[in-house]
């Protein structure tokens, strides 16, 4: 595609880091008796002097802090990979774009000093040594139709060792193959596919890649395989897992930090150039304190205080991967312009003054690490895509808003949606352009104020907002969907899945791996959805329809019945009356509010299993609206202006408030049962977010419990429209973007359901309907899934058997290659999408 100063620019960074060892600490010693190895001889002692130059890691720790606070599980990133990619953008940036990059990255005051800084880092990394292997490469792919500025090409080659490759970027297949091969070669095959989906390259005119691979061994063979023992790793105060721990007794540089309330251990690699630092909190839950307090200056003081001492060290063998989309994180740190149409990247290519601006559309960072007795393998990849974004406006709900219906006793959201036009009773599918999150845009140094989840159940509710956000990207107009109905259906699948298929479902649903905990959450969910009190009713029903030819597992069927309130019905999907039977069940359980979920003739004869989940809600307002007060008034519809709709009005005491972090007004309208309410979110300035894209994203930053606690009761004149919406949605695309992929492909693992190796989900259809009037609310939804201890000693102990933070540092430059947090081998590998 031609670059006409406004087409997509894709920037991709790939980094692989392989090293040879990692350490962890515990407060309780394992009970096995293991003979200590001999301490190193005086000739083998290391003369360690910490780095004395100016620190260039402020950005590194701020980025790590932001990602850690947003992800509860294991975290791993490569700051140098990300910085090497962003500085290539900086070389072509001007004005505000360059100012933001320089400020957040903490670049030297002059461009020349910046080039010298990165050039010295790159040269240090590329210095050959027989003690370790380090591969580093940078490459920029530019479309043949783009006239790259000669000065830019010369600069990035001279100072950043980056090659420019001219190519036909419209041939996405060839580009993807070439990029993946180049990345795989540098990373020794640890990242085989940097680009998984060629469609991500459509309309791209530029792709920036950075790949790094490090292989190192410990300075001495500290950890003999025969000393490895299995013992407990404490994930938190209540949970522990058995993992293999490596062990040694040797001399290490060590410090105790009052600032971080932690121990710090340094383990050097062979070659006297690289070392790993592990920061272990004294308490089981101390990692969050370290994350909130850590900075290069405090850490530097503690490193200078290190002393070489004989230590008893236990380290778990571990391996995990981490993937995140960095746009929101970088925006929070203050890098925003590169993602917007205001970005000035004119130093890269010659363009016309009338052309649109280039902007970064996405930054994807992929990392991984593996630790055993011999050492460590770590790798990372960052992909930055650049493209165009849409341009950016009393409690009277007279313009589009988002709403929730929530069980306040458990935090379960029964329904959520948006009202764009109360007169439109259906939604249409169409890809919406993305808008950036505005969360804390004016506070570049602050992270979101959302409180972390306090329990597994709290985290489980994050699925609701995530699903709304994804569906909102696809659907224009009015929308109603039921996350609870979708969750009930998906949870019934979890029992029958294994391997990666199961992990994807658990990650999307924010469920723990323990089967008993999943079942407990399911029971609590179902209990909250079955309720009748004071004229307000909610009910849920789930049925599995099975082809008689499918030898379904008896254990699976029993689990569905006992723990998920699901009944099982055999049906011949090839029978002409199959659709009628299913629709009759739907009508019965939605009280005739939804007539059908399956159209006659649409069921494939080879369908093996179909899951239907029906949710019905009928709510009577605790404080009803007077029908005589309802009148036709103006409702502002985007692009259409004022439209007359029936607006209901009531004056009473309601809980409401302005949520500054969302720039949104919120009101809670209670139902008669005292445990269910509708929440309405009304943007403060509708012109800035007419399609509620920003609000749907920002809601993910504020847990529902936190939001509800922010509301205060006072007298309020409440005006809302009377409306009715019915939506039929295919949830396959939204769920795929949430990471649920395998169930729709041949790679699906449904071995818990039956021995058929070819089971997969055809699609997930949800039909939802809601009616809101002066008396209350009637809502219904149906979701369908079609499945086509140590020796006595006075030696200080450093036993890493609880979560810790680690960093891998180039001692010559103090450059952080990798920094991360380890929460345990059974912890979920977080992913930001």
mmCIF file of C-alpha atoms in Angstrom, residues 46-51 251-258 263-267 277 298-310:
data_model
loop_
_atom_site.group_PDB
_atom_site.id
_atom_site.type_symbol
_atom_site.label_atom_id
_atom_site.label_comp_id
_atom_site.label_asym_id
_atom_site.label_seq_id
_atom_site.Cartn_x
_atom_site.Cartn_y
_atom_site.Cartn_z
ATOM 1 C CA UNK A 46 34.624 -12.408 42.688
ATOM 2 C CA UNK A 47 35.505 -8.757 43.143
ATOM 3 C CA UNK A 48 32.106 -7.157 42.563
ATOM 4 C CA UNK A 49 31.764 -3.382 42.243
ATOM 5 C CA UNK A 50 28.271 -2.036 41.401
ATOM 6 C CA UNK A 51 27.727 0.168 38.379
ATOM 7 C CA UNK A 251 29.104 -17.298 48.814
ATOM 8 C CA UNK A 252 26.882 -14.662 47.232
ATOM 9 C CA UNK A 253 26.530 -10.899 47.384
ATOM 10 C CA UNK A 254 23.514 -10.204 49.563
ATOM 11 C CA UNK A 255 21.702 -7.286 51.191
ATOM 12 C CA UNK A 256 18.668 -6.641 53.350
ATOM 13 C CA UNK A 257 16.471 -3.701 52.387
ATOM 14 C CA UNK A 258 14.362 -1.813 54.919
ATOM 15 C CA UNK A 263 16.204 -9.590 50.912
ATOM 16 C CA UNK A 264 18.251 -9.027 47.767
ATOM 17 C CA UNK A 265 20.432 -11.727 46.227
ATOM 18 C CA UNK A 266 22.847 -11.403 43.334
ATOM 19 C CA UNK A 267 23.758 -14.433 41.201
ATOM 20 C CA UNK A 277 19.171 -9.908 41.151
ATOM 21 C CA UNK A 298 16.561 3.138 46.196
ATOM 22 C CA UNK A 299 17.578 -0.116 44.587
ATOM 23 C CA UNK A 300 20.987 1.285 43.733
ATOM 24 C CA UNK A 301 21.650 2.199 47.373
ATOM 25 C CA UNK A 302 20.794 -1.341 48.463
ATOM 26 C CA UNK A 303 23.035 -2.871 45.802
ATOM 27 C CA UNK A 304 25.946 -0.733 46.994
ATOM 28 C CA UNK A 305 25.324 -2.094 50.513
ATOM 29 C CA UNK A 306 25.694 -5.707 49.365
ATOM 30 C CA UNK A 307 28.204 -7.930 51.154
ATOM 31 C CA UNK A 308 29.576 -11.307 50.125
ATOM 32 C CA UNK A 309 28.298 -13.886 52.592
ATOM 33 C CA UNK A 310 27.920 -17.668 52.761
#
